[in-house]
XYZ file of C-alpha atoms in Angstrom:
352
model
C -4.284 -5.408 -9.349
C -7.104 -3.079 -8.393
C -9.208 -2.038 -11.361
C -9.926 1.266 -9.650
C -6.353 2.496 -9.938
C -5.498 4.227 -13.183
C -1.913 3.951 -14.386
C -0.520 6.585 -16.790
C 2.118 5.598 -19.294
C 5.777 5.962 -18.408
C 5.926 8.819 -20.903
C 3.019 10.652 -19.352
C 3.281 14.406 -19.533
C 4.517 16.323 -16.519
C 2.113 18.247 -14.347
C 2.981 21.786 -15.324
C 0.891 23.229 -12.500
C 2.995 21.452 -9.899
C 6.635 22.562 -9.903
C 8.486 21.108 -6.957
C 11.531 21.746 -4.768
C 13.769 19.082 -3.291
C 12.796 17.270 -0.077
C 13.979 18.773 3.241
C 14.525 22.216 1.691
C 12.765 25.413 2.622
C 10.258 25.988 -0.147
C 11.180 29.644 -0.572
C 14.719 28.730 -1.596
C 13.966 25.558 -3.528
C 14.542 25.181 -7.218
C 11.374 24.834 -9.300
C 11.266 21.545 -11.179
C 8.447 20.014 -13.209
C 6.989 16.722 -11.993
C 5.681 13.926 -14.142
C 2.173 12.579 -13.646
C 1.701 10.219 -10.666
C 2.052 6.463 -11.213
C -1.345 5.673 -9.733
C -4.636 7.556 -9.773
C -7.475 7.067 -7.265
C -9.907 9.836 -8.071
C -8.854 13.468 -8.245
C -9.439 16.710 -6.374
C -10.617 19.395 -8.767
C -9.749 21.978 -6.138
C -8.421 22.039 -2.572
C -9.139 25.044 -0.346
C -8.155 25.275 3.307
C -11.064 25.296 5.787
C -13.410 24.444 2.914
C -12.633 20.843 2.012
C -9.380 20.330 3.915
C -8.119 21.175 7.419
C -4.550 21.547 8.642
C -3.901 21.734 12.375
C -0.456 22.516 13.673
C 1.045 22.119 17.124
C 4.338 22.607 18.884
C 6.022 20.776 21.733
C 8.614 22.617 23.808
C 10.680 20.649 26.329
C 13.180 21.756 28.951
C 15.351 20.248 31.666
C 14.531 21.720 35.081
C 16.172 20.581 38.315
C 16.980 17.239 36.772
C 13.455 16.647 35.463
C 12.186 16.855 31.899
C 9.285 19.272 31.535
C 6.817 20.187 28.791
C 5.180 23.546 28.107
C 1.374 23.282 28.297
C -1.474 25.756 27.983
C -4.676 26.030 29.995
C -7.653 26.009 27.656
C -10.004 28.998 27.454
C -12.662 27.350 25.266
C -15.992 26.756 27.004
C -16.028 23.028 26.187
C -12.713 22.364 27.939
C -12.045 25.502 29.987
C -9.378 25.074 32.638
C -7.980 21.830 31.255
C -4.386 21.503 30.113
C -3.231 20.692 26.593
C -0.354 21.316 24.246
C -0.371 24.452 22.037
C -2.292 23.690 18.843
C -4.668 25.297 16.388
C -5.886 25.584 12.827
C -3.639 26.816 10.061
C -5.332 29.855 8.532
C -5.531 30.529 4.788
C -2.730 32.840 3.725
C -0.041 31.551 6.100
C 2.556 28.811 5.866
C 2.588 25.826 8.218
C 5.658 27.218 9.987
C 4.091 30.673 10.337
C 0.960 29.115 11.828
C 3.015 27.082 14.302
C 4.878 30.162 15.499
C 1.643 32.161 15.745
C -0.140 29.498 17.793
C 2.778 29.178 20.208
C 2.984 32.955 20.621
C -0.769 33.403 21.146
C -1.174 30.532 23.585
C 2.118 30.485 25.527
C 3.592 33.981 25.140
C 6.870 32.649 23.739
C 8.516 33.223 20.383
C 9.824 29.929 19.049
C 11.928 28.400 16.350
C 10.365 25.437 14.539
C 13.072 22.765 14.643
C 11.744 19.531 13.140
C 8.585 17.630 12.320
C 7.674 15.187 15.090
C 4.581 13.563 13.646
C 1.665 13.776 11.240
C -1.810 12.552 12.184
C -4.370 11.867 9.455
C -8.109 11.367 9.758
C -9.902 10.315 6.582
C -8.336 12.223 3.712
C -9.138 15.835 4.599
C -7.794 16.315 8.166
C -4.083 16.574 8.992
C -2.379 17.559 12.250
C 1.317 18.366 12.256
C 3.386 18.348 15.432
C 6.766 20.084 15.602
C 9.600 20.214 18.082
C 10.146 23.876 18.937
C 12.760 25.927 20.788
C 12.097 29.164 22.679
C 13.966 32.165 21.265
C 12.147 35.023 23.007
C 9.053 36.295 24.777
C 7.824 35.430 28.264
C 5.389 32.898 29.655
C 1.734 33.865 29.372
C -0.041 34.779 32.611
C -2.971 36.950 31.446
C -6.038 35.067 30.146
C -7.630 35.787 26.779
C -9.701 33.894 24.207
C -6.665 31.876 23.069
C -5.730 30.431 26.473
C -5.932 31.195 30.179
C -2.198 30.816 30.783
C 0.797 28.594 30.111
C 2.992 26.640 32.498
C 5.687 23.983 32.698
C 4.890 20.496 33.964
C 7.012 17.439 34.610
C 6.376 14.923 31.849
C 5.935 12.113 34.355
C 3.263 14.136 36.177
C 1.411 14.677 32.911
C 1.517 10.973 32.059
C 0.261 10.056 35.521
C -2.675 12.486 35.052
C -1.657 14.524 38.075
C -3.145 17.481 36.217
C -6.462 17.605 34.373
C -5.691 17.317 30.678
C -8.107 18.060 27.864
C -7.432 14.802 26.029
C -4.773 12.120 26.181
C -4.295 12.067 22.399
C -1.172 14.230 22.683
C 0.650 11.830 25.016
C 1.898 9.716 22.107
C 3.139 12.915 20.457
C 4.934 13.817 23.665
C 6.684 10.438 23.538
C 7.832 11.223 19.987
C 9.116 14.637 21.083
C 11.171 13.007 23.840
C 12.592 10.542 21.286
C 13.593 13.437 19.056
C 15.181 15.327 21.949
C 17.173 12.285 23.069
C 18.348 11.600 19.524
C 19.277 15.230 18.944
C 21.251 15.376 22.191
C 23.053 12.145 21.316
C 24.398 13.565 18.044
C 24.528 17.231 19.111
C 27.929 18.113 17.587
C 26.891 16.786 14.175
C 23.196 17.761 14.110
C 23.777 20.032 11.098
C 24.783 16.989 9.045
C 21.309 15.485 9.371
C 18.286 16.753 7.435
C 15.613 18.202 9.700
C 12.224 17.359 8.226
C 10.216 20.550 7.756
C 7.323 21.502 5.517
C 8.162 22.520 1.955
C 6.167 25.633 1.063
C 4.790 24.567 -2.300
C 1.263 24.676 -3.681
C -0.176 21.235 -4.382
C -3.117 20.858 -6.799
C -4.434 17.775 -5.001
C -3.639 14.977 -2.543
C -0.463 12.984 -3.192
C 1.510 10.244 -1.437
C 5.033 9.108 -2.287
C 5.940 5.627 -1.009
C 9.459 5.018 0.322
C 9.351 1.236 0.744
C 12.370 -0.229 2.541
C 13.635 -3.815 2.785
C 16.326 -4.575 5.365
C 18.285 -7.798 5.521
C 17.834 -10.003 8.583
C 21.100 -8.702 10.049
C 20.110 -5.081 9.227
C 23.334 -4.658 7.226
C 21.718 -4.371 3.795
C 19.117 -1.769 2.862
C 17.095 -1.852 -0.352
C 14.614 0.825 -1.405
C 11.914 0.532 -4.069
C 12.428 3.183 -6.754
C 11.520 3.921 -10.341
C 13.642 2.214 -12.965
C 14.802 5.706 -13.967
C 16.799 5.871 -10.708
C 19.936 3.895 -11.583
C 22.277 4.857 -8.732
C 21.577 5.434 -5.054
C 22.934 8.996 -5.119
C 20.157 9.934 -7.559
C 17.639 9.412 -4.755
C 18.796 12.689 -3.207
C 18.077 14.729 -6.341
C 15.218 12.909 -8.057
C 11.760 14.335 -7.353
C 9.999 11.451 -9.086
C 12.049 8.559 -7.788
C 9.394 6.792 -5.721
C 5.991 5.216 -6.433
C 3.392 7.993 -6.203
C -0.397 8.116 -6.026
C -2.856 10.965 -6.465
C -6.205 10.445 -4.745
C -9.517 12.158 -4.139
C -11.407 12.948 -0.948
C -13.699 9.959 -1.507
C -10.837 7.666 -0.429
C -9.710 7.530 3.189
C -5.972 7.396 3.783
C -5.948 3.731 4.933
C -7.993 2.800 1.856
C -5.463 4.525 -0.404
C -2.609 2.597 1.201
C -4.391 -0.732 0.898
C -5.240 -0.249 -2.772
C -1.740 0.948 -3.655
C -0.070 -1.952 -1.846
C -2.261 -4.394 -3.765
C -1.528 -2.578 -6.987
C 2.256 -2.649 -6.555
C 2.797 -6.089 -4.994
C 1.586 -9.620 -5.631
C 1.821 -10.206 -1.875
C 0.835 -6.853 -0.316
C 0.715 -8.374 3.177
C 4.531 -8.441 3.057
C 4.564 -4.642 3.518
C 3.873 -3.174 6.957
C 1.616 -0.180 7.421
C 3.567 3.091 7.102
C 5.473 4.117 10.201
C 6.918 7.507 9.365
C 6.765 10.696 7.315
C 10.011 11.975 5.825
C 8.607 14.701 3.611
C 5.664 17.125 3.655
C 4.792 19.731 1.066
C 1.833 22.112 1.201
C 1.174 25.839 1.000
C -2.288 27.192 1.908
C -1.633 30.571 0.293
C -2.486 32.796 -1.457
C -6.068 32.997 -0.238
C -7.516 32.752 -3.743
C -5.497 29.652 -4.629
C -7.301 26.373 -5.352
C -4.088 24.448 -4.690
C -4.012 24.137 -0.898
C -3.398 20.381 -1.231
C -0.681 18.232 0.296
C 2.077 15.834 -0.719
C 3.403 13.340 1.835
C 6.486 11.156 1.521
C 5.863 8.194 3.810
C 8.160 5.457 5.082
C 6.998 1.843 4.754
C 8.963 -1.243 5.794
C 8.978 -4.646 4.163
C 8.294 -7.321 6.757
C 11.315 -9.308 7.866
C 11.488 -12.318 5.594
C 13.928 -13.997 3.245
C 11.948 -13.211 0.087
C 11.112 -9.790 -1.300
C 7.498 -9.149 -2.219
C 7.010 -9.744 -5.937
C 6.310 -6.640 -8.010
C 3.452 -6.476 -10.468
C 5.338 -4.055 -12.725
C 9.076 -4.747 -12.923
C 9.372 -2.432 -15.927
C 8.384 0.520 -13.765
C 10.008 -0.215 -10.375
C 13.052 -1.998 -8.997
C 14.801 -2.585 -5.666
C 17.895 -0.394 -5.294
C 20.670 -1.192 -2.832
C 21.458 1.837 -0.629
C 24.743 2.031 1.304
C 25.816 5.673 1.117
C 25.380 7.232 4.609
C 24.303 10.548 3.063
C 21.523 8.840 1.126
C 20.467 6.838 4.178
C 20.419 10.042 6.233
C 18.365 11.768 3.526
C 15.758 9.015 3.926
C 16.008 8.984 7.757
C 17.333 5.416 7.591
C 20.600 5.612 9.504
C 20.723 3.424 12.624
C 18.937 5.172 15.523
C 18.096 8.203 13.337
C 14.874 9.930 14.356
C 11.930 9.394 12.011
C 8.827 11.610 12.275
C 5.883 9.353 13.092
C 2.728 8.781 11.059
C -0.543 8.155 12.899
C -3.732 7.207 11.049
C -6.734 7.997 13.242
């Protein structure tokens, strides 16, 4: 086990400065519950302030079907460094606004449309202080932008295939993988359209975070995919408790001196005797941050990430069986809560 990771006792006091709502809820309506201290400690942020030591960028992808072709809404950049090139609507979250408010503002400023923020598509992370969220959005009002200003020159619809073939000049191809994820989400949503309300849509929870936190949802599937086991705290005795427990998964708090990949590597080695048995994280099923009020020092973030055990006959051995155990999960509602139902869309995680 890594000597750099500090492990509080099981009876560690709760973090009274960090009340928390349930995953997938809107933070404004969520019940305030006290968390216990994280299981693992890799440094600590004494304060987190947006645009000072952390940056959140948000973006929105809007798709439509037009004459039998799938199209994406793009904007023509006004910035001097990339003027005239096409990109997807994106920009910095400003202190004093929620992630959802920033997404709606950016879409309005750059495309002219009012949108609804439907679901998280992906999270990109660079180092430990840069995060870009991408959301699937739906137009609910406004009209397409035609008059140039400092935000963008205009907006327009383009066939996705034309964009991928570079038939237009794009600012950067980094958003093409996000476009693929948006198409996956759209296809999945259309396939279960009548029952979409039964599935949790992953959105940001508006909750101040006093630092940087990661919750690990580590999943082991049987070779025939019929059996699903999830690593939880010993305090979680029954699968249904996963839906209500806020401290049910292994959790780490870390400082800015650790890059995100470094945090993952150290935590894997800390939890497992054979850390190579766990794949790198593939998805994000929970995000919590609130960069407001302006004077707050708690503009941090909490991510709940999805990690899969590699396909093998043996489960990776745990270093601490008194703290964690593998819990069999069969209830469709619990599987849906964790985005683990067959073919269910999972927001992607990209480490840059």
